[in-house]
Amino acid sequence: MYPKSINNLIEAFKYFPGVGEKSAERMAFHVLGMEEIQTDFLASSIKNAKSKIKRCKICNHITEEDTCNICSDISRNKDYLCVVEDPKTVISIEKLGIFNGYYHVLNGLIETLDGVNPEDIRLDKLIKRIEDEKFKEIIIAVKPCLEGEMTALYINNVLSGMNVVVSRLASGIPMGADMEYIDPITFEASFDNRKKIS
Amino acid sequence: MYPKSINNLIEAFKYFPGVGEKSAERMAFHVLGMEEIQTDFLASSIKNAKSKIKRCKICNHITEEDTCNICSDISRNKDYLCVVEDPKTVISIEKLGIFNGYYHVLNGLIETLDGVNPEDIRLDKLIKRIEDEKFKEIIIAVKPCLEGEMTALYINNVLSGMNVVVSRLASGIPMGADMEYIDPITFEASFDNRKKIS
């Protein structure tokens, strides 16, 4: 139905998650309406991002250099290491400006049911780094879900013999949330983790 | 926060309608996870579509040639011309396989409030074509909305002196729709256009 170059574009947009035939068509027509300077920028940005971005050799965060801007920053606090599951979480935490330690980015979470084991997410590299760099506290900041819990417990177990505190971000009711809509597991966590009002 | 090449990619994705910061970030990270063969295909498809697609010199539909595949098809019925507001509608109707005439694609609809006048959507080109090609019926298949009605009425007025039938797609209740959720204007149209059960 479409000219070949449009068909190709529609197929290419379907690479994105949640983009089906209709959305891909809409995006393709939107491209036709863009200025050429915009389509050139879009196309070259895709190629550049793919070719220039690699993983930091220390922490596995995304970077265009060998080491990322965070690992290269010697002014940060060497006592704290925050373990996250993906580079996006690093950015989210950095945007808050509340944490001044270093990060370690896993390649996902342990999912034994789906055959993702500790070696698949390179936990060995994390353990080695903790041994070498003598952090005082490892803050595990992965999603509160079954896979997140398993990953956190595994890390805690492996580090149990070492002189390092392992902590986990608090789970509970989000600030400002309507109590009526809190799911039962979060509710239970909020009871289990309740704090004395001092 | 992000390396420059990711920032650029996020900005570029924000060109798309409905894509804000968060969606653009998600798309950018998805690009990083693609194979290089996919990112190359995506980037080149964008450039190709923009550079190769032009408008058919007869009907204004999208094409890679001077005339589109529909205008070039001499086996179609020369009595019928279907007037649509954009190339997407041509594709939608062609997918149905119920119409075998020719098309004419306007550059949008008349919107007097927004200063879009008949000359802006090149109605002169349509009128000239109808005069030249001696169609028997002009089927106006634009959206049933204020702008669609104005455009249809304008075309009908201009053609009133000519020996040609001007028709409009029926408005009414969509097949299978729940009567409870029909908006009042559609309901009214369905009464006005009621048909005798023969």
Short mmCIF file of C-alpha atoms in Angstrom, two decimals:
data_model
loop_
_atom_site.label_atom_id
_atom_site.label_comp_id
_atom_site.label_asym_id
_atom_site.label_seq_id
_atom_site.Cartn_x
_atom_site.Cartn_y
_atom_site.Cartn_z
CA MET A 1 0.00 0.00 0.00
CA TYR A 2 2.72 2.46 0.99
CA PRO A 3 5.74 3.43 -1.08
CA LYS A 4 8.72 1.28 -0.07
CA SER A 5 10.56 3.97 1.87
CA ILE A 6 7.49 4.53 4.08
CA ASN A 7 7.01 0.80 4.60
CA ASN A 8 10.62 0.52 5.74
CA LEU A 9 10.20 3.40 8.14
CA ILE A 10 7.02 1.88 9.60
CA GLU A 11 8.82 -1.45 10.09
CA ALA A 12 11.77 0.31 11.74
CA PHE A 13 9.55 2.18 14.21
CA LYS A 14 7.99 -1.12 15.23
CA TYR A 15 11.33 -1.99 16.88
CA PHE A 16 10.24 0.20 19.78
CA PRO A 17 8.30 -1.45 22.60
CA GLY A 18 4.59 -0.66 22.57
CA VAL A 19 4.72 0.66 18.99
CA GLY A 20 2.34 -1.28 16.75
CA GLU A 21 1.25 -0.77 13.15
CA LYS A 22 -0.93 2.29 13.83
CA SER A 23 1.58 4.15 16.00
CA ALA A 24 4.39 3.35 13.58
CA GLU A 25 2.32 4.75 10.71
CA ARG A 26 1.64 7.91 12.69
CA MET A 27 5.33 8.33 13.49
CA ALA A 28 6.30 7.72 9.85
CA PHE A 29 3.91 10.42 8.64
CA HIS A 30 5.24 12.73 11.30
CA VAL A 31 8.75 12.20 9.91
CA LEU A 32 7.49 13.26 6.46
CA GLY A 33 6.27 16.50 7.99
CA MET A 34 9.58 17.29 9.72
CA GLU A 35 12.17 19.68 8.35
CA GLU A 36 15.15 17.97 6.73
CA ILE A 37 17.46 19.40 9.41
CA GLN A 38 15.34 17.57 11.99
CA THR A 39 15.31 14.22 10.19
CA ASP A 40 19.08 14.48 9.70
CA PHE A 41 19.54 15.20 13.41
CA LEU A 42 17.26 12.32 14.37
CA ALA A 43 19.02 9.84 12.07
CA SER A 44 22.53 10.89 13.08
CA SER A 45 21.62 10.91 16.79
CA ILE A 46 20.49 7.29 16.53
CA LYS A 47 23.72 6.24 14.82
CA ASN A 48 25.91 8.30 17.16
CA ALA A 49 24.28 7.07 20.35
CA LYS A 50 24.64 3.46 19.23
CA SER A 51 28.27 3.84 18.17
CA LYS A 52 29.60 6.16 20.90
CA ILE A 53 27.94 4.87 24.06
CA LYS A 54 29.76 2.14 25.93
CA ARG A 55 29.82 0.90 29.53
CA CYS A 56 32.13 2.38 32.18
CA LYS A 57 34.87 -0.16 32.89
CA ILE A 58 34.60 0.48 36.63
CA CYS A 59 30.87 0.76 37.37
CA ASN A 60 29.13 -0.37 34.13
CA HIS A 61 27.23 2.95 33.78
CA ILE A 62 26.82 4.40 30.28
CA THR A 63 29.58 6.70 29.07
CA GLU A 64 31.34 7.93 25.95
CA GLU A 65 34.76 7.53 27.63
CA ASP A 66 36.45 4.53 29.26
CA THR A 67 35.25 5.62 32.69
CA CYS A 68 32.02 7.52 33.35
CA ASN A 69 31.83 11.07 34.72
CA ILE A 70 30.85 9.77 38.17
CA CYS A 71 33.75 7.30 38.56
CA SER A 72 36.12 10.02 37.28
CA ASP A 73 34.93 12.47 39.96
CA ILE A 74 37.40 12.05 42.84
CA SER A 75 35.53 14.58 45.02
CA ARG A 76 32.73 12.08 45.77
CA ASN A 77 32.42 10.12 49.00
CA LYS A 78 34.42 6.87 48.76
CA ASP A 79 32.57 5.28 51.69
CA TYR A 80 29.30 4.65 49.85
CA LEU A 81 28.45 2.44 46.89
CA CYS A 82 24.93 2.44 45.51
CA VAL A 83 24.00 -0.71 43.53
CA VAL A 84 21.35 -0.23 40.84
CA GLU A 85 19.91 -2.42 38.12
CA ASP A 86 20.27 -0.07 35.13
CA PRO A 87 21.83 3.25 34.04
CA LYS A 88 18.45 4.99 34.16
CA THR A 89 18.33 4.57 37.94
CA VAL A 90 21.74 6.26 38.23
CA ILE A 91 20.36 9.26 36.35
CA SER A 92 17.18 9.33 38.48
CA ILE A 93 19.20 9.36 41.72
CA GLU A 94 21.71 11.91 40.37
CA LYS A 95 18.84 14.24 39.45
CA LEU A 96 17.76 14.25 43.12
CA GLY A 97 21.19 15.45 44.23
CA ILE A 98 20.89 13.57 47.54
CA PHE A 99 23.65 10.97 47.09
CA ASN A 100 27.33 11.75 46.73
CA GLY A 101 28.92 8.30 46.71
CA TYR A 102 29.68 6.00 43.80
CA TYR A 103 27.47 3.62 41.82
CA HIS A 104 27.58 0.11 40.45
CA VAL A 105 25.21 -0.83 37.62
CA LEU A 106 24.20 -4.50 37.40
CA ASN A 107 23.14 -6.07 34.13
CA GLY A 108 19.59 -6.53 35.44
CA LEU A 109 18.34 -8.61 38.36
CA ILE A 110 18.59 -12.28 39.32
CA GLU A 111 15.58 -14.11 37.84
CA THR A 112 16.08 -17.80 38.60
CA LEU A 113 12.77 -18.73 36.95
CA ASP A 114 13.89 -17.12 33.69
CA GLY A 115 17.40 -18.54 34.04
CA VAL A 116 19.12 -15.24 34.90
CA ASN A 117 21.75 -16.26 37.46
CA PRO A 118 24.23 -14.18 39.51
CA GLU A 119 26.97 -14.63 36.89
CA ASP A 120 24.63 -13.29 34.16
CA ILE A 121 24.28 -9.92 35.87
CA ARG A 122 28.04 -9.85 36.63
CA LEU A 123 27.73 -9.88 40.41
CA ASP A 124 31.30 -11.24 40.52
CA LYS A 125 32.54 -7.89 39.21
CA LEU A 126 30.60 -6.07 41.94
CA ILE A 127 31.94 -8.33 44.71
CA LYS A 128 35.52 -7.91 43.44
CA ARG A 129 35.08 -4.14 43.40
CA ILE A 130 33.73 -4.06 46.96
CA GLU A 131 36.69 -6.16 48.13
CA ASP A 132 39.16 -3.85 46.38
CA GLU A 133 37.72 -0.42 47.14
CA LYS A 134 36.87 -0.82 50.86
CA PHE A 135 33.45 0.85 50.88
CA LYS A 136 31.82 1.23 54.29
CA GLU A 137 28.25 0.84 53.11
CA ILE A 138 26.64 -0.82 50.11
CA ILE A 139 23.20 0.68 49.45
CA ILE A 140 21.10 -1.64 47.30
CA ALA A 141 18.68 0.47 45.27
CA VAL A 142 16.96 -2.08 43.05
CA LYS A 143 13.21 -2.37 42.42
CA PRO A 144 11.21 -3.74 45.36
CA CYS A 145 9.95 -6.93 43.69
CA LEU A 146 10.70 -10.65 43.90
CA GLU A 147 13.75 -10.37 41.62
CA GLY A 148 14.97 -7.27 43.47
CA GLU A 149 14.66 -9.04 46.83
CA MET A 150 16.51 -12.10 45.56
CA THR A 151 19.31 -9.98 44.16
CA ALA A 152 19.59 -7.97 47.38
CA LEU A 153 19.62 -11.10 49.55
CA TYR A 154 22.24 -12.76 47.35
CA ILE A 155 24.54 -9.74 47.57
CA ASN A 156 24.00 -9.55 51.34
CA ASN A 157 24.87 -13.24 51.73
CA VAL A 158 28.03 -13.04 49.67
CA LEU A 159 29.21 -9.97 51.61
CA SER A 160 28.24 -11.34 55.05
CA GLY A 161 31.81 -12.21 56.00
CA MET A 162 33.16 -8.79 55.04
CA ASN A 163 33.41 -5.66 57.18
CA VAL A 164 30.78 -3.70 55.27
CA VAL A 165 27.20 -2.60 56.00
CA VAL A 166 24.68 -3.71 53.37
CA SER A 167 21.47 -1.67 53.31
CA ARG A 168 18.37 -1.53 51.15
CA LEU A 169 16.15 1.45 50.27
CA ALA A 170 13.03 1.58 52.46
CA SER A 171 9.78 0.19 51.08
CA GLY A 172 6.50 1.77 52.15
CA ILE A 173 3.66 4.07 51.26
CA PRO A 174 4.67 6.78 48.75
CA MET A 175 4.43 10.34 50.09
CA GLY A 176 1.06 11.89 49.29
CA ALA A 177 -0.49 8.59 48.21
CA ASP A 178 -4.16 7.89 48.80
CA MET A 179 -4.33 5.08 51.42
CA GLU A 180 -7.30 3.57 49.62
CA TYR A 181 -5.19 2.66 46.58
CA ILE A 182 -2.14 1.13 48.27
CA ASP A 183 -1.62 -2.50 47.23
CA PRO A 184 -1.58 -5.08 50.06
CA ILE A 185 2.12 -5.98 49.72
CA THR A 186 3.19 -2.34 50.01
CA PHE A 187 0.81 -1.94 52.94
CA GLU A 188 2.36 -4.94 54.68
CA ALA A 189 5.87 -3.62 54.02
CA SER A 190 4.87 -0.27 55.51
CA PHE A 191 3.75 -2.05 58.71
CA ASP A 192 6.86 -4.21 58.90
CA ASN A 193 9.12 -1.20 58.41
CA ARG A 194 7.21 1.18 60.69
CA LYS A 195 9.35 3.74 62.52
CA LYS A 196 9.02 5.07 66.05
CA ILE A 197 8.10 8.76 66.01
CA SER A 198 10.91 10.23 68.09
CA MET B 1 23.34 14.05 33.39
CA TYR B 2 23.50 11.93 30.23
CA PRO B 3 26.44 11.63 27.86
CA LYS B 4 25.99 14.10 24.97
CA SER B 5 25.02 11.50 22.37
CA ILE B 6 22.16 10.26 24.58
CA ASN B 7 21.01 13.81 25.29
CA ASN B 8 20.87 14.50 21.55
CA LEU B 9 18.88 11.35 20.95
CA ILE B 10 16.40 12.23 23.71
CA GLU B 11 15.95 15.71 22.21
CA ALA B 12 15.44 14.23 18.74
CA PHE B 13 12.75 11.81 19.93
CA LYS B 14 10.89 14.73 21.47
CA TYR B 15 10.11 15.88 17.90
CA PHE B 16 7.36 13.25 17.87
CA PRO B 17 3.90 14.29 19.04
CA GLY B 18 3.04 13.00 22.51
CA VAL B 19 6.66 12.11 23.29
CA GLY B 20 7.85 13.90 26.42
CA GLU B 21 11.05 13.62 28.44
CA LYS B 22 10.25 10.22 29.99
CA SER B 23 9.12 8.52 26.77
CA ALA B 24 12.08 9.97 24.88
CA GLU B 25 14.45 8.60 27.55
CA ARG B 26 12.83 5.18 27.29
CA MET B 27 13.14 5.21 23.49
CA ALA B 28 16.78 6.34 23.69
CA PHE B 29 17.66 3.46 26.02
CA HIS B 30 15.84 1.09 23.74
CA VAL B 31 18.04 2.27 20.87
CA LEU B 32 21.14 1.42 22.94
CA GLY B 33 19.82 -2.12 23.31
CA MET B 34 19.19 -2.60 19.58
CA GLU B 35 21.55 -4.42 17.25
CA GLU B 36 23.67 -2.13 15.08
CA ILE B 37 21.96 -3.50 11.96
CA GLN B 38 18.65 -2.28 13.41
CA THR B 39 19.87 1.20 14.32
CA ASP B 40 21.41 1.54 10.86
CA PHE B 41 18.11 0.51 9.27
CA LEU B 42 16.16 2.91 11.47
CA ALA B 43 18.47 5.85 10.73
CA SER B 44 18.61 5.21 6.98
CA SER B 45 14.84 4.67 6.76
CA ILE B 46 14.27 8.09 8.29
CA LYS B 47 16.63 9.77 5.83
CA ASN B 48 15.28 7.81 2.85
CA ALA B 49 11.63 8.44 3.60
CA LYS B 50 12.28 12.15 3.98
CA SER B 51 14.34 12.42 0.79
CA LYS B 52 12.44 10.02 -1.51
CA ILE B 53 8.80 10.71 -0.73
CA LYS B 54 7.12 13.44 -2.73
CA ARG B 55 3.54 14.26 -3.72
CA CYS B 56 1.88 12.82 -6.83
CA LYS B 57 1.57 15.61 -9.38
CA ILE B 58 -1.97 14.49 -10.27
CA CYS B 59 -3.66 13.63 -6.96
CA ASN B 60 -1.23 14.87 -4.27
CA HIS B 61 -0.91 11.39 -2.68
CA ILE B 62 2.52 10.30 -1.42
CA THR B 63 4.77 8.57 -3.94
CA GLU B 64 8.39 7.94 -4.81
CA GLU B 65 7.68 8.63 -8.52
CA ASP B 66 6.15 11.63 -10.29
CA THR B 67 2.74 10.00 -10.25
CA CYS B 68 1.50 7.60 -7.57
CA ASN B 69 0.66 3.94 -8.15
CA ILE B 70 -3.09 4.68 -8.09
CA CYS B 71 -3.01 7.46 -10.70
CA SER B 72 -0.74 5.28 -12.86
CA ASP B 73 -3.25 2.39 -12.74
CA ILE B 74 -5.36 2.80 -15.89
CA SER B 75 -7.56 -0.17 -15.01
CA ARG B 76 -9.42 1.79 -12.32
CA ASN B 77 -12.88 3.31 -12.76
CA LYS B 78 -12.58 6.81 -14.26
CA ASP B 79 -16.10 7.79 -13.19
CA TYR B 80 -15.36 8.16 -9.50
CA LEU B 81 -13.11 10.55 -7.61
CA CYS B 82 -12.77 10.23 -3.86
CA VAL B 83 -11.64 13.42 -2.09
CA VAL B 84 -9.74 12.89 1.15
CA GLU B 85 -7.88 15.17 3.53
CA ASP B 86 -4.60 13.26 3.84
CA PRO B 87 -2.63 10.33 2.35
CA LYS B 88 -3.40 8.15 5.37
CA THR B 89 -7.09 8.11 4.42
CA VAL B 90 -6.18 6.88 0.92
CA ILE B 91 -4.33 3.95 2.49
CA SER B 92 -7.21 3.21 4.88
CA ILE B 93 -9.73 3.07 2.02
CA GLU B 94 -7.38 1.07 -0.23
CA LYS B 95 -6.94 -1.52 2.53
CA LEU B 96 -10.72 -2.09 2.48
CA GLY B 97 -10.62 -2.92 -1.24
CA ILE B 98 -14.15 -1.50 -1.72
CA PHE B 99 -13.36 1.49 -3.96
CA ASN B 100 -11.89 1.27 -7.43
CA GLY B 101 -11.93 4.89 -8.59
CA TYR B 102 -9.28 7.58 -8.23
CA TYR B 103 -8.38 9.84 -5.32
CA HIS B 104 -7.59 13.45 -4.69
CA VAL B 105 -5.70 14.38 -1.52
CA LEU B 106 -6.32 17.88 -0.13
CA ASN B 107 -3.76 19.68 1.98
CA GLY B 108 -6.06 19.48 5.02
CA LEU B 109 -9.48 21.03 5.56
CA ILE B 110 -10.88 24.56 5.40
CA GLU B 111 -10.58 26.13 8.85
CA THR B 112 -11.72 29.73 8.53
CA LEU B 113 -11.22 30.39 12.25
CA ASP B 114 -7.57 29.35 11.97
CA GLY B 115 -7.14 31.19 8.67
CA VAL B 116 -6.99 28.07 6.45
CA ASN B 117 -8.83 29.12 3.32
CA PRO B 118 -9.77 27.17 0.15
CA GLU B 119 -6.59 28.29 -1.62
CA ASP B 120 -4.45 26.98 1.27
CA ILE B 121 -5.67 23.42 0.77
CA ARG B 122 -5.35 23.77 -3.03
CA LEU B 123 -9.01 23.31 -3.85
CA ASP B 124 -8.34 25.14 -7.15
CA LYS B 125 -6.25 22.15 -8.25
CA LEU B 126 -9.10 19.78 -7.38
CA ILE B 127 -11.69 21.87 -9.26
CA LYS B 128 -9.43 22.09 -12.32
CA ARG B 129 -8.94 18.33 -12.25
CA ILE B 130 -12.69 17.66 -12.02
CA GLU B 131 -13.29 20.00 -14.98
CA ASP B 132 -10.60 18.25 -17.04
CA GLU B 133 -11.23 14.60 -16.23
CA LYS B 134 -15.03 14.46 -16.46
CA PHE B 135 -15.75 12.35 -13.37
CA LYS B 136 -19.40 11.35 -12.85
CA GLU B 137 -19.32 11.38 -9.08
CA ILE B 138 -17.16 13.13 -6.51
CA ILE B 139 -17.26 11.27 -3.20
CA ILE B 140 -16.16 13.51 -0.36
CA ALA B 141 -14.58 11.33 2.33
CA VAL B 142 -13.33 13.87 4.85
CA LYS B 143 -13.79 13.71 8.65
CA PRO B 144 -17.35 14.45 9.82
CA CYS B 145 -16.59 17.60 11.82
CA LEU B 146 -17.15 21.34 11.42
CA GLU B 147 -14.11 21.75 9.15
CA GLY B 148 -15.08 18.67 7.13
CA GLU B 149 -18.62 19.98 6.63
CA MET B 150 -17.34 23.39 5.53
CA THR B 151 -14.92 21.83 3.07
CA ALA B 152 -17.60 19.52 1.67
CA LEU B 153 -20.12 22.36 1.32
CA TYR B 154 -17.56 24.60 -0.37
CA ILE B 155 -16.67 21.92 -2.92
CA ASN B 156 -20.37 21.22 -3.51
CA ASN B 157 -21.08 24.92 -4.10
CA VAL B 158 -18.21 25.39 -6.54
CA LEU B 159 -19.27 22.31 -8.51
CA SER B 160 -23.01 23.13 -8.46
CA GLY B 161 -23.05 24.37 -12.05
CA MET B 162 -21.25 21.30 -13.38
CA ASN B 163 -22.72 18.02 -14.54
CA VAL B 164 -21.35 15.94 -11.67
CA VAL B 165 -22.86 14.28 -8.60
CA VAL B 166 -21.24 15.33 -5.33
CA SER B 167 -21.74 12.89 -2.44
CA ARG B 168 -20.54 12.58 1.13
CA LEU B 169 -19.86 9.44 3.20
CA ALA B 170 -22.79 8.64 5.51
CA SER B 171 -22.58 9.74 9.13
CA GLY B 172 -24.26 7.63 11.79
CA ILE B 173 -23.85 5.11 14.54
CA PRO B 174 -20.78 2.86 14.05
CA MET B 175 -21.60 -0.82 13.53
CA GLY B 176 -21.56 -2.72 16.83
CA ALA B 177 -21.44 0.45 18.94
CA ASP B 178 -23.12 0.57 22.33
CA MET B 179 -26.05 3.02 22.01
CA GLU B 180 -25.38 4.29 25.52
CA TYR B 181 -22.04 5.83 24.47
CA ILE B 182 -23.03 7.56 21.22
CA ASP B 183 -22.42 11.31 21.38
CA PRO B 184 -25.49 13.55 20.78
CA ILE B 185 -24.27 14.97 17.45
CA THR B 186 -23.73 11.50 15.98
CA PHE B 187 -27.12 10.45 17.36
CA GLU B 188 -28.79 13.42 15.67
CA ALA B 189 -27.01 12.65 12.38
CA SER B 190 -28.21 9.06 12.58
CA PHE B 191 -31.81 10.31 12.89
CA ASP B 192 -31.44 12.84 10.08
CA ASN B 193 -29.91 10.22 7.78
CA ARG B 194 -32.29 7.39 8.71
CA LYS B 195 -33.06 4.94 5.90
CA LYS B 196 -36.30 3.19 5.08
CA ILE B 197 -36.03 -0.55 5.61
CA SER B 198 -36.98 -1.83 2.21
#
